Structures are given as structure tokens and as C-alpha cells.
Amino acid sequence: MGSGAIATKRLNLLRHAKSSWDDPVERDFDRPLNGRGHRAARRMGEWLKEQQLQFDSVIASPALRIRQTIEGVESGLGRKLSPVFDKRIYMASAASLFDILRETPDSVETLLLIGHNPGLEDLLLLATEEDVSALRAEAEIKYPTATFATIELDVESWAAAEEHMPGRLTAFVRPRDLDSTLGPDD
């Protein structure tokens, strides 16, 4: 790792913000964000803007709470993310998310995947199994709502993305890390 001989792909993960369990909805798919979720999404967007992060591609679940998370992030970011919505991400397992990653064109260097737990958390843990950093240990405890993570993958092609690869977690930012009123975690 890190010899410079292998190209690096950057996988960014964003879990949807806190959803409301108070609104009676017929389908889980239609559950909206609550007030804290809206605030956390906007704050995460502001942080992404501060970090000057750019994404070559954004793929997201079409669930309402994801769409509302994206709206909040875009509001804080001050620009559109222009995601491609993929219904396979809705409640997907890590294995299904790896399938989606492997379909990503190699022209994409930096990907943002916006989805749900437990799939996102499982994907992060499987893609960084060899990472012994304090950041990874923190992620192993819990992947809260509206949390943003970055994984550096030493692969030249997304087609090589698989479980048990030597990915490095380089960012794990929870809303409460940016604003204490956005905790405690759910």
C-alpha cells in the first residue's frame, strides 16, 4: 500500500440523516427526516464545502429520507450533487453495495455512495478490515445517521472492489463532531 504504483480510488459514504418515526407512513421507504436530521444534513453539507470536497459521481438510494438528506447537504454545500438514484441501494447488504461499486466506470476517481445501515456500515468495515487506525476503531463502534466516511482503496479499477481489501479509512465525521447539539447518536 502507498508505494505509488497502484492507483487509488476514493470511496465516500454518507448515511441518511435522522429520520422521523413520529409520522405514520405506510412504507418505510417514505419515512421523512426529523428536525435534527434536516439540521445534520445541512451541517454536513457545510462541512463538505469547508473541506472543498468534490465527487466525480454520486449514487444514492431513492428513499425519501435519502432525498431529503441530499437536499439538506446541497443547501449547506451551496451546489447540487446531481445523484443517480439506484433502488438497489435501498436497504442493500454490503454484498449488494460491492456489486454496485464494481459497476462504477473507472473514469470515476471519487465516488459518493448515499445509503442506509446496516449495509453502509458493513461495507465500511469489510473494505477496511486491515486498517488498525483509531478512526477505524471509532467507526467499528457505530455508524450514526448523517455520518460521512472516506475510504482510500488501492485499486486501479472499481471492478476490483471486494470484501477484505486493504482499504484505509481517512475520514469518519459524525454530525455531533461538527455541532454538539446534533448528538447524542441515535
PDB file of C-alpha atoms in Angstrom:
ATOM      1  CA  MET A   1       0.000   0.000   0.000  1.00  0.00           C
ATOM      2  CA  GLY A   2       1.069   3.545  -0.707  1.00  0.00           C
ATOM      3  CA  SER A   3       4.008   2.708  -2.997  1.00  0.00           C
ATOM      4  CA  GLY A   4       2.510   4.960  -5.641  1.00  0.00           C
ATOM      5  CA  ALA A   5       2.498   2.120  -8.159  1.00  0.00           C
ATOM      6  CA  ILE A   6      -1.191   1.436  -7.599  1.00  0.00           C
ATOM      7  CA  ALA A   7      -3.865   3.976  -8.408  1.00  0.00           C
ATOM      8  CA  THR A   8      -6.206   4.919  -5.594  1.00  0.00           C
ATOM      9  CA  LYS A   9      -9.973   5.161  -5.811  1.00  0.00           C
ATOM     10  CA  ARG A  10     -11.720   7.221  -3.149  1.00  0.00           C
ATOM     11  CA  LEU A  11     -14.993   5.832  -1.829  1.00  0.00           C
ATOM     12  CA  ASN A  12     -17.079   8.263   0.212  1.00  0.00           C
ATOM     13  CA  LEU A  13     -20.063   7.037   2.195  1.00  0.00           C
ATOM     14  CA  LEU A  14     -22.904   9.103   3.635  1.00  0.00           C
ATOM     15  CA  ARG A  15     -25.642   7.596   5.749  1.00  0.00           C
ATOM     16  CA  HIS A  16     -29.013   9.339   5.573  1.00  0.00           C
ATOM     17  CA  ALA A  17     -29.772  11.806   8.352  1.00  0.00           C
ATOM     18  CA  LYS A  18     -32.034  11.023  11.317  1.00  0.00           C
ATOM     19  CA  SER A  19     -35.497  10.048  10.181  1.00  0.00           C
ATOM     20  CA  SER A  20     -38.808  10.579  11.923  1.00  0.00           C
ATOM     21  CA  TRP A  21     -40.633   7.688  13.496  1.00  0.00           C
ATOM     22  CA  ASP A  22     -43.480  10.030  14.513  1.00  0.00           C
ATOM     23  CA  ASP A  23     -45.011  10.358  11.041  1.00  0.00           C
ATOM     24  CA  PRO A  24     -47.321   7.471  10.209  1.00  0.00           C
ATOM     25  CA  VAL A  25     -46.178   6.252   6.791  1.00  0.00           C
ATOM     26  CA  GLU A  26     -47.384   3.146   5.028  1.00  0.00           C
ATOM     27  CA  ARG A  27     -43.933   2.262   3.706  1.00  0.00           C
ATOM     28  CA  ASP A  28     -40.536   2.597   5.388  1.00  0.00           C
ATOM     29  CA  PHE A  29     -39.315   3.911   2.017  1.00  0.00           C
ATOM     30  CA  ASP A  30     -41.450   7.059   2.550  1.00  0.00           C
ATOM     31  CA  ARG A  31     -40.221   7.927   6.053  1.00  0.00           C
ATOM     32  CA  PRO A  32     -39.076  11.584   6.218  1.00  0.00           C
ATOM     33  CA  LEU A  33     -36.275  13.215   8.205  1.00  0.00           C
ATOM     34  CA  ASN A  34     -36.977  14.744  11.583  1.00  0.00           C
ATOM     35  CA  GLY A  35     -35.859  18.253  12.587  1.00  0.00           C
ATOM     36  CA  ARG A  36     -32.454  17.139  13.848  1.00  0.00           C
ATOM     37  CA  GLY A  37     -31.966  15.152  10.647  1.00  0.00           C
ATOM     38  CA  HIS A  38     -32.592  18.228   8.498  1.00  0.00           C
ATOM     39  CA  ARG A  39     -30.108  20.262  10.591  1.00  0.00           C
ATOM     40  CA  ALA A  40     -27.485  17.500  10.498  1.00  0.00           C
ATOM     41  CA  ALA A  41     -27.747  17.136   6.706  1.00  0.00           C
ATOM     42  CA  ARG A  42     -27.260  20.873   6.200  1.00  0.00           C
ATOM     43  CA  ARG A  43     -24.314  20.952   8.644  1.00  0.00           C
ATOM     44  CA  MET A  44     -22.691  18.016   6.853  1.00  0.00           C
ATOM     45  CA  GLY A  45     -23.065  19.942   3.584  1.00  0.00           C
ATOM     46  CA  GLU A  46     -21.380  22.961   5.161  1.00  0.00           C
ATOM     47  CA  TRP A  47     -18.519  20.724   6.301  1.00  0.00           C
ATOM     48  CA  LEU A  48     -18.148  19.225   2.809  1.00  0.00           C
ATOM     49  CA  LYS A  49     -17.946  22.787   1.454  1.00  0.00           C
ATOM     50  CA  GLU A  50     -15.296  23.732   4.067  1.00  0.00           C
ATOM     51  CA  GLN A  51     -13.277  20.661   3.013  1.00  0.00           C
ATOM     52  CA  GLN A  52     -13.735  21.588  -0.676  1.00  0.00           C
ATOM     53  CA  LEU A  53     -14.682  18.003  -1.425  1.00  0.00           C
ATOM     54  CA  GLN A  54     -15.689  17.107  -4.973  1.00  0.00           C
ATOM     55  CA  PHE A  55     -17.222  13.890  -6.265  1.00  0.00           C
ATOM     56  CA  ASP A  56     -16.930  12.511  -9.792  1.00  0.00           C
ATOM     57  CA  SER A  57     -20.111  10.506  -9.272  1.00  0.00           C
ATOM     58  CA  VAL A  58     -22.881  10.320  -6.674  1.00  0.00           C
ATOM     59  CA  ILE A  59     -25.104   7.244  -6.364  1.00  0.00           C
ATOM     60  CA  ALA A  60     -27.977   7.244  -3.880  1.00  0.00           C
ATOM     61  CA  SER A  61     -30.958   5.285  -2.657  1.00  0.00           C
ATOM     62  CA  PRO A  62     -34.224   6.837  -3.847  1.00  0.00           C
ATOM     63  CA  ALA A  63     -35.865   6.606  -0.376  1.00  0.00           C
ATOM     64  CA  LEU A  64     -37.460   9.838   0.861  1.00  0.00           C
ATOM     65  CA  ARG A  65     -35.077  10.224   3.826  1.00  0.00           C
ATOM     66  CA  ILE A  66     -32.123   9.970   1.410  1.00  0.00           C
ATOM     67  CA  ARG A  67     -33.632  12.545  -0.954  1.00  0.00           C
ATOM     68  CA  GLN A  68     -34.228  14.904   1.983  1.00  0.00           C
ATOM     69  CA  THR A  69     -30.695  14.290   3.262  1.00  0.00           C
ATOM     70  CA  ILE A  70     -29.352  15.228  -0.185  1.00  0.00           C
ATOM     71  CA  GLU A  71     -31.472  18.420  -0.226  1.00  0.00           C
ATOM     72  CA  GLY A  72     -30.048  19.405   3.167  1.00  0.00           C
ATOM     73  CA  VAL A  73     -26.474  18.610   2.154  1.00  0.00           C
ATOM     74  CA  GLU A  74     -26.893  20.586  -1.072  1.00  0.00           C
ATOM     75  CA  SER A  75     -28.252  23.536   0.914  1.00  0.00           C
ATOM     76  CA  GLY A  76     -25.148  23.577   3.132  1.00  0.00           C
ATOM     77  CA  LEU A  77     -22.816  22.811   0.247  1.00  0.00           C
ATOM     78  CA  GLY A  78     -24.216  25.547  -1.959  1.00  0.00           C
ATOM     79  CA  ARG A  79     -24.325  23.342  -5.061  1.00  0.00           C
ATOM     80  CA  LYS A  80     -26.115  20.326  -6.468  1.00  0.00           C
ATOM     81  CA  LEU A  81     -24.775  16.802  -6.004  1.00  0.00           C
ATOM     82  CA  SER A  82     -26.779  15.541  -9.012  1.00  0.00           C
ATOM     83  CA  PRO A  83     -27.055  11.944  -7.788  1.00  0.00           C
ATOM     84  CA  VAL A  84     -28.015   8.930  -9.831  1.00  0.00           C
ATOM     85  CA  PHE A  85     -30.733   7.145  -7.865  1.00  0.00           C
ATOM     86  CA  ASP A  86     -30.383   3.370  -7.709  1.00  0.00           C
ATOM     87  CA  LYS A  87     -33.185   1.469  -5.967  1.00  0.00           C
ATOM     88  CA  ARG A  88     -30.802  -1.423  -5.277  1.00  0.00           C
ATOM     89  CA  ILE A  89     -29.157   0.746  -2.574  1.00  0.00           C
ATOM     90  CA  TYR A  90     -32.380   0.898  -0.542  1.00  0.00           C
ATOM     91  CA  MET A  91     -31.704  -1.404   2.408  1.00  0.00           C
ATOM     92  CA  ALA A  92     -28.908  -3.156   0.468  1.00  0.00           C
ATOM     93  CA  SER A  93     -26.486  -5.578   2.046  1.00  0.00           C
ATOM     94  CA  ALA A  94     -22.754  -4.891   1.861  1.00  0.00           C
ATOM     95  CA  ALA A  95     -22.509  -7.571  -0.861  1.00  0.00           C
ATOM     96  CA  SER A  96     -25.061  -5.713  -2.994  1.00  0.00           C
ATOM     97  CA  LEU A  97     -23.226  -2.423  -2.420  1.00  0.00           C
ATOM     98  CA  PHE A  98     -19.948  -4.046  -3.551  1.00  0.00           C
ATOM     99  CA  ASP A  99     -21.781  -5.139  -6.729  1.00  0.00           C
ATOM    100  CA  ILE A 100     -22.780  -1.514  -7.358  1.00  0.00           C
ATOM    101  CA  LEU A 101     -19.198  -0.329  -6.723  1.00  0.00           C
ATOM    102  CA  ARG A 102     -17.839  -2.851  -9.228  1.00  0.00           C
ATOM    103  CA  GLU A 103     -20.139  -1.373 -11.913  1.00  0.00           C
ATOM    104  CA  THR A 104     -18.668   2.120 -11.459  1.00  0.00           C
ATOM    105  CA  PRO A 105     -16.760   3.362 -14.532  1.00  0.00           C
ATOM    106  CA  ASP A 106     -13.006   3.644 -13.995  1.00  0.00           C
ATOM    107  CA  SER A 107     -13.128   7.284 -15.101  1.00  0.00           C
ATOM    108  CA  VAL A 108     -14.662   7.920 -11.654  1.00  0.00           C
ATOM    109  CA  GLU A 109     -11.842   8.535  -9.172  1.00  0.00           C
ATOM    110  CA  THR A 110     -14.007   9.817  -6.306  1.00  0.00           C
ATOM    111  CA  LEU A 111     -17.410   8.242  -5.644  1.00  0.00           C
ATOM    112  CA  LEU A 112     -20.054   9.239  -3.087  1.00  0.00           C
ATOM    113  CA  LEU A 113     -22.499   6.497  -2.103  1.00  0.00           C
ATOM    114  CA  ILE A 114     -25.514   7.659  -0.053  1.00  0.00           C
ATOM    115  CA  GLY A 115     -27.461   4.923   1.662  1.00  0.00           C
ATOM    116  CA  HIS A 116     -28.650   3.064   4.742  1.00  0.00           C
ATOM    117  CA  ASN A 117     -27.423   0.908   7.588  1.00  0.00           C
ATOM    118  CA  PRO A 118     -26.564  -1.842   8.164  1.00  0.00           C
ATOM    119  CA  GLY A 119     -25.264  -2.077   4.579  1.00  0.00           C
ATOM    120  CA  LEU A 120     -23.086   1.063   4.654  1.00  0.00           C
ATOM    121  CA  GLU A 121     -21.507   0.189   7.979  1.00  0.00           C
ATOM    122  CA  ASP A 122     -20.851  -3.388   6.881  1.00  0.00           C
ATOM    123  CA  LEU A 123     -19.321  -2.131   3.613  1.00  0.00           C
ATOM    124  CA  LEU A 124     -17.017   0.236   5.510  1.00  0.00           C
ATOM    125  CA  LEU A 125     -15.883  -2.465   7.939  1.00  0.00           C
ATOM    126  CA  LEU A 126     -15.312  -5.075   5.211  1.00  0.00           C
ATOM    127  CA  ALA A 127     -13.425  -2.641   2.962  1.00  0.00           C
ATOM    128  CA  THR A 128     -11.113  -1.575   5.813  1.00  0.00           C
ATOM    129  CA  GLU A 129     -10.558  -4.844   7.696  1.00  0.00           C
ATOM    130  CA  GLU A 130      -6.784  -4.425   7.740  1.00  0.00           C
ATOM    131  CA  ASP A 131      -6.958  -0.801   8.923  1.00  0.00           C
ATOM    132  CA  VAL A 132      -5.897  -0.682  12.586  1.00  0.00           C
ATOM    133  CA  SER A 133      -6.287   3.091  12.967  1.00  0.00           C
ATOM    134  CA  ALA A 134      -8.120   4.825  15.804  1.00  0.00           C
ATOM    135  CA  LEU A 135     -10.528   6.193  13.184  1.00  0.00           C
ATOM    136  CA  ARG A 136     -11.490   2.669  12.104  1.00  0.00           C
ATOM    137  CA  ALA A 137     -11.922   1.636  15.746  1.00  0.00           C
ATOM    138  CA  GLU A 138     -14.337   4.559  16.186  1.00  0.00           C
ATOM    139  CA  ALA A 139     -16.289   3.515  13.077  1.00  0.00           C
ATOM    140  CA  GLU A 140     -16.487  -0.035  14.384  1.00  0.00           C
ATOM    141  CA  ILE A 141     -18.419   1.163  17.446  1.00  0.00           C
ATOM    142  CA  LYS A 142     -21.244   2.782  15.487  1.00  0.00           C
ATOM    143  CA  TYR A 143     -22.037   4.432  12.123  1.00  0.00           C
ATOM    144  CA  PRO A 144     -24.546   7.132  13.166  1.00  0.00           C
ATOM    145  CA  THR A 145     -27.023   8.859  10.889  1.00  0.00           C
ATOM    146  CA  ALA A 146     -25.659  11.642   8.615  1.00  0.00           C
ATOM    147  CA  THR A 147     -22.095  10.399   9.158  1.00  0.00           C
ATOM    148  CA  PHE A 148     -19.625  10.868   6.293  1.00  0.00           C
ATOM    149  CA  ALA A 149     -16.735   8.468   5.731  1.00  0.00           C
ATOM    150  CA  THR A 150     -13.897   8.284   3.199  1.00  0.00           C
ATOM    151  CA  ILE A 151     -12.102   5.073   2.306  1.00  0.00           C
ATOM    152  CA  GLU A 152      -8.940   5.075   0.188  1.00  0.00           C
ATOM    153  CA  LEU A 153      -8.872   1.934  -1.950  1.00  0.00           C
ATOM    154  CA  ASP A 154      -5.618   0.833  -3.551  1.00  0.00           C
ATOM    155  CA  VAL A 155      -7.228  -0.362  -6.772  1.00  0.00           C
ATOM    156  CA  GLU A 156      -6.894   0.814 -10.363  1.00  0.00           C
ATOM    157  CA  SER A 157     -10.415  -0.306 -11.238  1.00  0.00           C
ATOM    158  CA  TRP A 158     -13.679  -0.281  -9.311  1.00  0.00           C
ATOM    159  CA  ALA A 159     -14.177  -3.789 -10.707  1.00  0.00           C
ATOM    160  CA  ALA A 160     -11.516  -4.892  -8.192  1.00  0.00           C
ATOM    161  CA  ALA A 161     -13.552  -3.629  -5.213  1.00  0.00           C
ATOM    162  CA  GLU A 162     -14.253  -6.552  -2.918  1.00  0.00           C
ATOM    163  CA  GLU A 163     -14.611  -7.582   0.683  1.00  0.00           C
ATOM    164  CA  HIS A 164     -11.438  -7.949   2.745  1.00  0.00           C
ATOM    165  CA  MET A 165      -9.455  -5.440   0.713  1.00  0.00           C
ATOM    166  CA  PRO A 166      -6.781  -3.256   2.287  1.00  0.00           C
ATOM    167  CA  GLY A 167      -8.759  -0.014   2.318  1.00  0.00           C
ATOM    168  CA  ARG A 168      -7.814   2.841   4.660  1.00  0.00           C
ATOM    169  CA  LEU A 169     -10.410   4.917   6.467  1.00  0.00           C
ATOM    170  CA  THR A 170      -9.245   8.530   6.119  1.00  0.00           C
ATOM    171  CA  ALA A 171     -12.372  10.358   7.326  1.00  0.00           C
ATOM    172  CA  PHE A 172     -15.198   9.480   9.714  1.00  0.00           C
ATOM    173  CA  VAL A 173     -17.180  12.601  10.554  1.00  0.00           C
ATOM    174  CA  ARG A 174     -20.361  12.458  12.607  1.00  0.00           C
ATOM    175  CA  PRO A 175     -22.795  15.367  12.921  1.00  0.00           C
ATOM    176  CA  ARG A 176     -22.032  15.602  16.661  1.00  0.00           C
ATOM    177  CA  ASP A 177     -18.348  16.120  15.787  1.00  0.00           C
ATOM    178  CA  LEU A 178     -19.373  19.321  13.989  1.00  0.00           C
ATOM    179  CA  ASP A 179     -22.131  20.519  16.329  1.00  0.00           C
ATOM    180  CA  SER A 180     -22.701  19.083  19.803  1.00  0.00           C
ATOM    181  CA  THR A 181     -26.446  19.840  19.553  1.00  0.00           C
ATOM    182  CA  LEU A 182     -26.659  17.191  16.808  1.00  0.00           C
ATOM    183  CA  GLY A 183     -25.892  14.394  19.282  1.00  0.00           C
ATOM    184  CA  PRO A 184     -26.187  12.102  21.082  1.00  0.00           C
ATOM    185  CA  ASP A 185     -26.106   9.499  18.363  1.00  0.00           C
ATOM    186  CA  ASP A 186     -29.255   7.583  17.595  1.00  0.00           C
TER     187      ASP A 186
END
